[in-house]
PDB file of C-alpha atoms and ligand atoms in Angstrom:
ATOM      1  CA  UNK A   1     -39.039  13.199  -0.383  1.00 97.00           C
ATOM      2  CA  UNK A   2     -38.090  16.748  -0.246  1.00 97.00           C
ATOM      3  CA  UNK A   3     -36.100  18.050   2.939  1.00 97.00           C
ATOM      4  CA  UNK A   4     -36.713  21.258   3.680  1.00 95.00           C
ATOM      5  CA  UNK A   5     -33.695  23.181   2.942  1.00 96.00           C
ATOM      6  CA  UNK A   6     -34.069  25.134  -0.437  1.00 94.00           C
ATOM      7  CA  UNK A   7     -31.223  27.591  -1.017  1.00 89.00           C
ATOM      8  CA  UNK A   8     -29.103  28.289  -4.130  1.00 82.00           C
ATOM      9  CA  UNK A   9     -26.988  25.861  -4.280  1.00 84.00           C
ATOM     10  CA  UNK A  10     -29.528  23.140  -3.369  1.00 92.00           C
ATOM     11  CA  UNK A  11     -32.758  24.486  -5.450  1.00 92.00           C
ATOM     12  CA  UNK A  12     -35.212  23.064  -3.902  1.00 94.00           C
ATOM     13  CA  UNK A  13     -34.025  21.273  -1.262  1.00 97.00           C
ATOM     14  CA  UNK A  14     -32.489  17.894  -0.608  1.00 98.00           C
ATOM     15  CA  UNK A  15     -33.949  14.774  -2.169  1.00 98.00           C
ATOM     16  CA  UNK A  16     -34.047  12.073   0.257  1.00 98.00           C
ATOM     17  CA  UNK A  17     -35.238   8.855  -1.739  1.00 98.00           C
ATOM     18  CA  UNK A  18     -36.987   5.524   0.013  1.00 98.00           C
ATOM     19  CA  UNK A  19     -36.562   2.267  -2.077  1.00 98.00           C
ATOM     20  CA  UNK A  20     -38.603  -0.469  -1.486  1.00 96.00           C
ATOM     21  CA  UNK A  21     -40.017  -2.868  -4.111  1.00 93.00           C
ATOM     22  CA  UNK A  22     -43.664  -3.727  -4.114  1.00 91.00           C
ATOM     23  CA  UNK A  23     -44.702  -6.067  -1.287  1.00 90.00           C
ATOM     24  CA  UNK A  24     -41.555  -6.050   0.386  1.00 94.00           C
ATOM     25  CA  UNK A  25     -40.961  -5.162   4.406  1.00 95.00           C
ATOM     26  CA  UNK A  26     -37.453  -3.768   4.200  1.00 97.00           C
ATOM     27  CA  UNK A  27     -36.855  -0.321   2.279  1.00 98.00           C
ATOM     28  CA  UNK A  28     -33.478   1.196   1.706  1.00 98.00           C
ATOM     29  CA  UNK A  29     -33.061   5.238   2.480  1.00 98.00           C
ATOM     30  CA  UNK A  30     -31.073   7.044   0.252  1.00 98.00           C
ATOM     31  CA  UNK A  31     -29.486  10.642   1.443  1.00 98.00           C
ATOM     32  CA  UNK A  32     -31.608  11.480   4.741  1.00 98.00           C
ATOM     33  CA  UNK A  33     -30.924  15.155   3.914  1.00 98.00           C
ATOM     34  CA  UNK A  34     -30.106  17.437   6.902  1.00 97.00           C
ATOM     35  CA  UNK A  35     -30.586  16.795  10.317  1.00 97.00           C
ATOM     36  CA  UNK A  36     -33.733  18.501  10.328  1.00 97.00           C
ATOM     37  CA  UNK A  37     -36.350  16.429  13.069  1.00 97.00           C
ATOM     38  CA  UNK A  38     -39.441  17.396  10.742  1.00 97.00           C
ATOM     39  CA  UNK A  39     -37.737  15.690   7.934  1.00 98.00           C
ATOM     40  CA  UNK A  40     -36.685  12.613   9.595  1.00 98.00           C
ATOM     41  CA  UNK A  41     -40.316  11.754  10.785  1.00 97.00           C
ATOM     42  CA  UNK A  42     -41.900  12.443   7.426  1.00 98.00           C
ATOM     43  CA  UNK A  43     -39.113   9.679   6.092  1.00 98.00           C
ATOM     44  CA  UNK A  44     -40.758   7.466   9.232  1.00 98.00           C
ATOM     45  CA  UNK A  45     -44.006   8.250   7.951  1.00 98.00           C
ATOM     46  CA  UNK A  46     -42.760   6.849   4.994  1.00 97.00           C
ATOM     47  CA  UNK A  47     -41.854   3.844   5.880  1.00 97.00           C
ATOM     48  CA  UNK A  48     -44.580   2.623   7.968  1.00 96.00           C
ATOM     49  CA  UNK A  49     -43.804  -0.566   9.054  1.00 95.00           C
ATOM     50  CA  UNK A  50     -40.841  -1.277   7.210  1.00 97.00           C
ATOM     51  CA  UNK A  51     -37.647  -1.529   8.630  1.00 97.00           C
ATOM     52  CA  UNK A  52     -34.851   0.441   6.704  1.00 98.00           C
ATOM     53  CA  UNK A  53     -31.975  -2.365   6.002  1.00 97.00           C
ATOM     54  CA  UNK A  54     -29.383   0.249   4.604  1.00 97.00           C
ATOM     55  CA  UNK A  55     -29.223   4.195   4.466  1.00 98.00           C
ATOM     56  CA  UNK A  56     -26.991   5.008   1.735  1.00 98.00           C
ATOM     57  CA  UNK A  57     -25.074   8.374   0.861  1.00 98.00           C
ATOM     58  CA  UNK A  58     -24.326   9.468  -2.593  1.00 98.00           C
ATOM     59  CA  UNK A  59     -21.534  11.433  -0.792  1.00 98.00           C
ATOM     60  CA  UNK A  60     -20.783  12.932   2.330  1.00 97.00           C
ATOM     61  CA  UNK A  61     -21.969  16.763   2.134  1.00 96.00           C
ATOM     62  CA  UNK A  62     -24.030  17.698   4.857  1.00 97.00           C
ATOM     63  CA  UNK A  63     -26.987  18.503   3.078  1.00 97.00           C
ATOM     64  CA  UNK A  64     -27.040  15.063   2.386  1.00 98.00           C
ATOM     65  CA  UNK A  65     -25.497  13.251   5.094  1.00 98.00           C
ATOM     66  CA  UNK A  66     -26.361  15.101   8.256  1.00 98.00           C
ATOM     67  CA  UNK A  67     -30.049  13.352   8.817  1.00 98.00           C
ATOM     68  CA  UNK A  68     -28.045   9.559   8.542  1.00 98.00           C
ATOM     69  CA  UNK A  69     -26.662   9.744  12.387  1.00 98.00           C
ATOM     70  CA  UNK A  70     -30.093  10.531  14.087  1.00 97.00           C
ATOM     71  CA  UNK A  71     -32.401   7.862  11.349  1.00 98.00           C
ATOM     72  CA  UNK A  72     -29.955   5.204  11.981  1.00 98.00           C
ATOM     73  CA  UNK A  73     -30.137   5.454  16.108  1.00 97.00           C
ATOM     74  CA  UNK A  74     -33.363   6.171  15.834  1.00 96.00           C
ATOM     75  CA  UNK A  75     -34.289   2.788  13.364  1.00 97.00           C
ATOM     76  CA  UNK A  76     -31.190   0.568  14.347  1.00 97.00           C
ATOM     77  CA  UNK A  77     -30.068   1.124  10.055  1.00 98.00           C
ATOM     78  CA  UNK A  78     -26.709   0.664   9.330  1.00 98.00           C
ATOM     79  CA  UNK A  79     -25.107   3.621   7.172  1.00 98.00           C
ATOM     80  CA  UNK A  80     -23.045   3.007   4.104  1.00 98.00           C
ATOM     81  CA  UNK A  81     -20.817   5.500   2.237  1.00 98.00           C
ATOM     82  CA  UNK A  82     -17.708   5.508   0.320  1.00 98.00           C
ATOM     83  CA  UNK A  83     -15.826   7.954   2.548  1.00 98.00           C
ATOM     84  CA  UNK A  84     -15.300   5.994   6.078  1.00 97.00           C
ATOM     85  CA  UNK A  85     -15.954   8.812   7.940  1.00 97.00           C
ATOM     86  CA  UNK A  86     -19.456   9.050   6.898  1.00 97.00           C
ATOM     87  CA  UNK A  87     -20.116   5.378   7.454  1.00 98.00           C
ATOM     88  CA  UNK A  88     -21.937   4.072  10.639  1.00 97.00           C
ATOM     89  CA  UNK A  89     -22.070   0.502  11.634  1.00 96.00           C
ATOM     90  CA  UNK A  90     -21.416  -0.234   8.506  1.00 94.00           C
ATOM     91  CA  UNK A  91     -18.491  -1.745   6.281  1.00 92.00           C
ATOM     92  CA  UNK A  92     -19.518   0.685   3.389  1.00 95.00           C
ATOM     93  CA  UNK A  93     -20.041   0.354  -0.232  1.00 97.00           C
ATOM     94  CA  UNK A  94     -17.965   0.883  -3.469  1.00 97.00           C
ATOM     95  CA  UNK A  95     -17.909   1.329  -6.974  1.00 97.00           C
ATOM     96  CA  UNK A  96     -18.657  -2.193  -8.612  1.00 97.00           C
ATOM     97  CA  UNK A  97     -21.008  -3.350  -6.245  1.00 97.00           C
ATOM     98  CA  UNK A  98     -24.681  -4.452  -5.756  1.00 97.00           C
ATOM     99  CA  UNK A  99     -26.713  -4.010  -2.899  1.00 97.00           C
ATOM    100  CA  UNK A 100     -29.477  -6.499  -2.844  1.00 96.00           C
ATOM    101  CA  UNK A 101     -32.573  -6.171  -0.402  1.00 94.00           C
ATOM    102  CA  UNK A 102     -35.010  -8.590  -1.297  1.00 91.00           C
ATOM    103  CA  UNK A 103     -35.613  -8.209  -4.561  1.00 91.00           C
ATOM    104  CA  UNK A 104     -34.343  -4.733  -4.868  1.00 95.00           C
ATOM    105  CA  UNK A 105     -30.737  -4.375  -6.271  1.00 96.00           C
ATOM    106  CA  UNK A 106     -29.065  -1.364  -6.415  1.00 98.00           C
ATOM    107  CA  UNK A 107     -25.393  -1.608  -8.729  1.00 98.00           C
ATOM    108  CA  UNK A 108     -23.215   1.186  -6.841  1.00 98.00           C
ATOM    109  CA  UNK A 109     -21.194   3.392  -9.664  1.00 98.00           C
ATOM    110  CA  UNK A 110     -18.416   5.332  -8.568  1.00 98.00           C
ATOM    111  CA  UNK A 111     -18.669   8.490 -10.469  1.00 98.00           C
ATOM    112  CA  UNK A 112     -16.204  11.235  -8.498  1.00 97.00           C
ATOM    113  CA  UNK A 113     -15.864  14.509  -9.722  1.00 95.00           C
ATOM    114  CA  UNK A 114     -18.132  16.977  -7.797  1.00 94.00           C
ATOM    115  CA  UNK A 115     -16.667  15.332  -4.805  1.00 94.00           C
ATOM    116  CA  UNK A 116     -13.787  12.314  -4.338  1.00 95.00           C
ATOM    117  CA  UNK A 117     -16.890  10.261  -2.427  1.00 97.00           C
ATOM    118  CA  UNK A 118     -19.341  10.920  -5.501  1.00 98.00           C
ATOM    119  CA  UNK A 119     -21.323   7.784  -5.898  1.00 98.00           C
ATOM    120  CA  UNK A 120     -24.188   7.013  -8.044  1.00 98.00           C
ATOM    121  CA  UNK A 121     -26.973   4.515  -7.681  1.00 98.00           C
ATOM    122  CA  UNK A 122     -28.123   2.320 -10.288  1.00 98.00           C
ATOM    123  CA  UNK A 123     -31.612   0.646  -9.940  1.00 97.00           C
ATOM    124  CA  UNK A 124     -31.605  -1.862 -12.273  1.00 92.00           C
ATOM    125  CA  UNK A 125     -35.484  -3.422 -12.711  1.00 92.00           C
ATOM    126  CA  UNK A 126     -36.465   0.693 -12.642  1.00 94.00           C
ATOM    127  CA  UNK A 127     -34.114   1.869 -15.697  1.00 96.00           C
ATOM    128  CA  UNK A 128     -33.201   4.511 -13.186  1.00 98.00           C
ATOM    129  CA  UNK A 129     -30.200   6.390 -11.475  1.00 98.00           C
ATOM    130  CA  UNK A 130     -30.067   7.892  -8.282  1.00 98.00           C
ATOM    131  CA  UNK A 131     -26.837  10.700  -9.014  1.00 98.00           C
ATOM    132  CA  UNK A 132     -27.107  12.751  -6.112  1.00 98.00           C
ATOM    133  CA  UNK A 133     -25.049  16.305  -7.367  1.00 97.00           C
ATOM    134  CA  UNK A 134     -23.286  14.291 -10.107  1.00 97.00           C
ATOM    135  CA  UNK A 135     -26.518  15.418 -12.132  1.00 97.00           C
ATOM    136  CA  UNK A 136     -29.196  17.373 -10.991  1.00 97.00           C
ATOM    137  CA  UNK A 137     -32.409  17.963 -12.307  1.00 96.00           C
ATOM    138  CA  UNK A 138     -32.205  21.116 -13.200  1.00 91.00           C
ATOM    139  CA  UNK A 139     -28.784  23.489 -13.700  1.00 88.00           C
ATOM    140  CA  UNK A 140     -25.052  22.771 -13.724  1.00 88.00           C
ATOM    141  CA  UNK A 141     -23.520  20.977 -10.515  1.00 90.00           C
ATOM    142  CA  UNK A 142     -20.392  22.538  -9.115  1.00 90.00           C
ATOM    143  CA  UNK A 143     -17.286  20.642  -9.045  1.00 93.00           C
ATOM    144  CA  UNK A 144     -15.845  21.788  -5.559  1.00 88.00           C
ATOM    145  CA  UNK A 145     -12.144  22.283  -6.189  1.00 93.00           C
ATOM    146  CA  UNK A 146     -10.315  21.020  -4.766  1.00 92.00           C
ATOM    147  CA  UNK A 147     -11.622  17.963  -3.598  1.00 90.00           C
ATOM    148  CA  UNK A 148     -13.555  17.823  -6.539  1.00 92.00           C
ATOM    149  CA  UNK A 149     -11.674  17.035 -10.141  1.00 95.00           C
ATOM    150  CA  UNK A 150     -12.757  18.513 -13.642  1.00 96.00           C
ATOM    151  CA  UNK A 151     -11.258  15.352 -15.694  1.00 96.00           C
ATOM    152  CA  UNK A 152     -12.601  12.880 -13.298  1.00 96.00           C
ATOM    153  CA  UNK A 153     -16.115  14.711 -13.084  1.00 97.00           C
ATOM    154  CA  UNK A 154     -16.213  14.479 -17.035  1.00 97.00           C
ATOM    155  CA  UNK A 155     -15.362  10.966 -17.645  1.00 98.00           C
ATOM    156  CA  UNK A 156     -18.001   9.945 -14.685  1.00 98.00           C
ATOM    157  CA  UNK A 157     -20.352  12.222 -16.648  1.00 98.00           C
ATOM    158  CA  UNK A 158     -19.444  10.426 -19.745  1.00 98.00           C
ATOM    159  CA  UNK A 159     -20.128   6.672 -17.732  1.00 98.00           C
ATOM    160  CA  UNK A 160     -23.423   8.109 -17.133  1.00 98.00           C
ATOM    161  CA  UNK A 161     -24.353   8.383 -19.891  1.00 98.00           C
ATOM    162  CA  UNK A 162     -23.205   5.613 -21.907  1.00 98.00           C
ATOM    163  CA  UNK A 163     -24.850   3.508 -18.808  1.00 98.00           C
ATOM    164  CA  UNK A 164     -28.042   5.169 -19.371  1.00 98.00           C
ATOM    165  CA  UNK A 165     -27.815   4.207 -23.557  1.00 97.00           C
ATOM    166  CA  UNK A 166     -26.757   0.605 -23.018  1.00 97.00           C
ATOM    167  CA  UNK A 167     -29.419  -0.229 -20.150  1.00 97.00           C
ATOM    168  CA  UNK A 168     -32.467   2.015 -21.677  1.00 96.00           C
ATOM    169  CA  UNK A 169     -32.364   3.684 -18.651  1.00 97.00           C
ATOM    170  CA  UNK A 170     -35.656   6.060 -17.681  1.00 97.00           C
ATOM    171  CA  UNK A 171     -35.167   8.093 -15.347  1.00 98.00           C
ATOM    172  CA  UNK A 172     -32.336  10.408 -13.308  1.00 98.00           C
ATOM    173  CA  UNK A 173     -33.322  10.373  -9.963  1.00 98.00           C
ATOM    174  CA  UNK A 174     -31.096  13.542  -8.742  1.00 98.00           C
ATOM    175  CA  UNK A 175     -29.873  15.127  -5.189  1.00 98.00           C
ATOM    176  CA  UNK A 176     -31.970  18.011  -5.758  1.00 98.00           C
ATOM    177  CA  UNK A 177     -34.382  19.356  -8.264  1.00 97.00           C
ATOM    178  CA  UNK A 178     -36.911  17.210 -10.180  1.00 97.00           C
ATOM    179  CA  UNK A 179     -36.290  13.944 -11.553  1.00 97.00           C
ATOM    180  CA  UNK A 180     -35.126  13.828 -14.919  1.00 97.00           C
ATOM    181  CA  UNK A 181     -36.615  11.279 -17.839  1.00 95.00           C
ATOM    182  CA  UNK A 182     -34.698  10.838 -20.633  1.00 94.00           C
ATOM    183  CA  UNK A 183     -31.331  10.192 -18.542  1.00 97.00           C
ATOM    184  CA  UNK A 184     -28.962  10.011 -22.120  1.00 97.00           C
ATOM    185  CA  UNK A 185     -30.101  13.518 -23.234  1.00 96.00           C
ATOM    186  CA  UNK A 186     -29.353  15.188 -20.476  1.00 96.00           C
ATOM    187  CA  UNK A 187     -26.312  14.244 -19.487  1.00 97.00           C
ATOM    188  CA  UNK A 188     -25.292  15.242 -23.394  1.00 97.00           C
ATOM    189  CA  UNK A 189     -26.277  18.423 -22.424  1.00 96.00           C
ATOM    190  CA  UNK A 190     -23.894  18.296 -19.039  1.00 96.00           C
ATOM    191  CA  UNK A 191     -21.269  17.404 -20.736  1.00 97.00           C
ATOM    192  CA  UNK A 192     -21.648  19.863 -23.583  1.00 97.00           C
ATOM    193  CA  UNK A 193     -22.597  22.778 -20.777  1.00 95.00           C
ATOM    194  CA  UNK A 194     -19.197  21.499 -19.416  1.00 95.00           C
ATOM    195  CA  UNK A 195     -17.162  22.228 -22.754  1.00 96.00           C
ATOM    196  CA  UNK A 196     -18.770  25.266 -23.514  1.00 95.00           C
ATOM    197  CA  UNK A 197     -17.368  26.791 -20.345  1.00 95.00           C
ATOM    198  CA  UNK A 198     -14.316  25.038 -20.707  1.00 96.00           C
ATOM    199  CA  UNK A 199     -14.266  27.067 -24.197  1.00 96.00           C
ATOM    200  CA  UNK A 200     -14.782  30.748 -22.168  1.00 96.00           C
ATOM    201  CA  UNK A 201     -12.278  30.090 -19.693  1.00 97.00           C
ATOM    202  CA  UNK A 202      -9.998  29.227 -22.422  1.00 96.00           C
ATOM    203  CA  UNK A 203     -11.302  32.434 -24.280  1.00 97.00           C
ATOM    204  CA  UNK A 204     -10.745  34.457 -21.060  1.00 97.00           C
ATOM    205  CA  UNK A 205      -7.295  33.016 -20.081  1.00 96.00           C
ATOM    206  CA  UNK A 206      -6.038  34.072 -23.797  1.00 96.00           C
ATOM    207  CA  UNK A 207      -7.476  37.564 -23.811  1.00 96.00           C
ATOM    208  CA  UNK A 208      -5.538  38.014 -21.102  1.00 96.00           C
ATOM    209  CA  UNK A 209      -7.367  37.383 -17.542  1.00 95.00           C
ATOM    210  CA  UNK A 210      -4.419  36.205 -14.927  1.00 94.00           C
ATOM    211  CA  UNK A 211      -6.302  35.002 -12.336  1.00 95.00           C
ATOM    212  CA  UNK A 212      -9.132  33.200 -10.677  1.00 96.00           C
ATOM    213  CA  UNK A 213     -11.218  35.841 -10.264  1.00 96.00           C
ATOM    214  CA  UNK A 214     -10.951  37.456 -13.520  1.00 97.00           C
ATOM    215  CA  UNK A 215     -12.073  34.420 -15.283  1.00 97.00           C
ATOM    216  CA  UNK A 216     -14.678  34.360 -13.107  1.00 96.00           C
ATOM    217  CA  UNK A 217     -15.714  37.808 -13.893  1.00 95.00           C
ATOM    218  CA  UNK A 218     -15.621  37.163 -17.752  1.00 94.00           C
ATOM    219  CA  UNK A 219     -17.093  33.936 -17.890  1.00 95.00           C
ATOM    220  CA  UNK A 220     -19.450  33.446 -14.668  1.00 94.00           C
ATOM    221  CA  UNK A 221     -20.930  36.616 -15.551  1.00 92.00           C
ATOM    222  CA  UNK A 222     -24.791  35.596 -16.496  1.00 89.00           C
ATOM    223  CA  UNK A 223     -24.829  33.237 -13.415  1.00 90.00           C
ATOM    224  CA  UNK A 224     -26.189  35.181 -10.269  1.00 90.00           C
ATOM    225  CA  UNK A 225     -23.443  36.618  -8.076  1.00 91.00           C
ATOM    226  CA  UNK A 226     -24.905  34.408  -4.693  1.00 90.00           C
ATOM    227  CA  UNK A 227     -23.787  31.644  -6.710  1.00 90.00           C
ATOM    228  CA  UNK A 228     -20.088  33.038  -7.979  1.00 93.00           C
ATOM    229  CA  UNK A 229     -18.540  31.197  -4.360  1.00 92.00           C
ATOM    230  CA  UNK A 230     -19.468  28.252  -5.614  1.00 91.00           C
ATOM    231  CA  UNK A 231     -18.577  28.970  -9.132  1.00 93.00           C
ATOM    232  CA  UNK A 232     -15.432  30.020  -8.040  1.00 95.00           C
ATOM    233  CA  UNK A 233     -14.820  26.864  -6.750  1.00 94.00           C
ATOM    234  CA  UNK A 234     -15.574  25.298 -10.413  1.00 94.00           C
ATOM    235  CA  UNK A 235     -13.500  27.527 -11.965  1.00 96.00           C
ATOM    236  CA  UNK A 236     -10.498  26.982 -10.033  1.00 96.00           C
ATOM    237  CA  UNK A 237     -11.161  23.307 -11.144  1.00 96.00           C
ATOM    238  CA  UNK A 238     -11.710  24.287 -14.809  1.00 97.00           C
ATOM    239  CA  UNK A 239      -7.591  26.175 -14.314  1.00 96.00           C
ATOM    240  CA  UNK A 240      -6.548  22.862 -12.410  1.00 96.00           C
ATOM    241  CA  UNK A 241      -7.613  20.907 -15.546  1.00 96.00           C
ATOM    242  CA  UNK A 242      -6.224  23.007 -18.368  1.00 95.00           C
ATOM    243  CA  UNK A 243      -3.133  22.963 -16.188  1.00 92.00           C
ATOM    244  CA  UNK A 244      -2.706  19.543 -15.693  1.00 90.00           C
ATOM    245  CA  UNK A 245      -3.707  19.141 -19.562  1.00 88.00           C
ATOM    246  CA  UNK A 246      -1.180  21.334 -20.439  1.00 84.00           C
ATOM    247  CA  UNK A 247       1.740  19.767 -18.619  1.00 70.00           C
ATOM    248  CA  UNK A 248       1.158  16.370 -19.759  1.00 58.00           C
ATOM    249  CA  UNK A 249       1.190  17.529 -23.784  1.00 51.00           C
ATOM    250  CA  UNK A 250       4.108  19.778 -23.859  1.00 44.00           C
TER     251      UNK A 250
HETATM  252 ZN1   ZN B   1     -26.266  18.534  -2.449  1.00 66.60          ZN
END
């Protein structure tokens, strides 16, 4: 279900997702978006006369976590998270873990990177994973330096994907934008988006550019500027990386 909150950095708007396997009264809510009231009752149009057992946050941004308070008061749902601070009435959830609601089960992934709470959702009987901004379905996700790490972003990129291979997996269910079939493709094409700019900022860093900002200037340059805050944000992650690479080989 789309919240309706389009903007740059969130295309289209939020994706909120309701799970609930054929025949079954209980239905799990995935990212209630923002606390929007229009939103919330089209999710409770939704789901009827089901009762939500679990709402569940790929991670804690508001665009995705600001609905949870006012659903779970207003349906008695518990909400899980990996960051505590998000969680409500709930012990939370983790990397490793399945989430089983009748006969819906939902293998939690850990997969930081655009944020320390990144989590991913993997239905298993659907071939499909929920990523929230891990991948989207359309354009690059930001990694938000400095909460958000290059290195770790790539490798849970690179668990995607080899996820996706081994289980056949269908579909990418993303945070925003439309949902993505043929999952293994397109995260190749994340992670080579990812080295390509890697390339250009370390292009840009050896023609000379000394800061931040100057990278960003050479290398952001065909992305519109209303995005460049948020690219700025990558690229001081990009710097982070190199830097970190750098120290640990010489
Ligand atoms: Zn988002």
């Amino acid at each position: 279900m789309l919240a309706g909150n389009p903007s740059p950095m969130t295309l289209e708007g939020t994706n909120t997702w309701v799970l609930r396997e054929p025949g079954s009264a209980s239905v799990v809510v995935v990212d209630p978006g923002p606390d929007d009231p229009g939103h919330r009752e089209a999710i409770l149009l939704e789901v009827g006369d089901a009762r939500i057992a679990r709402i569940l946050l790929t991670h804690g941004h508001p665009d995705h976590s600001q609905g949870a308070r006012s659903l779970s008061i207003r349906t008695g749902a518990s909400v899980a998270a990996l960051d505590p601070q998000h969680r409500l009435g709930d012990e939370g959830i983790v990397g490793g873990e399945v989430v089983v609601v009748d006969e819906l089960e939902i293998e939690i992934i850990a997969t930081p990177g655009h944020t320390d709470d990144s989590l991913s959702f993997h239905l298993v009987r659907d071939g499909a994973l929920l990523t929230g901004d891990t991948v989207l379905g359309r354009g690059p996700t930001v990694v938000a330096h400095p909460e958000g790490r290059l290195g770790e972003y790539l490798d849970s990129l690179t668990l995607l994907r080899d996820l996706a291979e081994a289980t056949s997996a269908q579909w990418v269910l993303p945070g925003h934008g439309p949902a993505v079939t043929a999952p293994t493709s397109a995260i190749d094409a994340y992670l080579a988006h990812r080295a390509s700019r890697l390339d250009q900022v370390r292009a840009s860093l050896a023609a000379g550019a000394s800061s931040a900002d100057e990278v960003l200037e050479d290398v952001y340059r065909d992305v519109p500027r209303t995005l460049w805050p948020a690219a700025r944000l990558s690229v001081l992650a990009q710097l982070t990386y190199l830097d970190d690479r750098s120290g640990r080989t010489s």
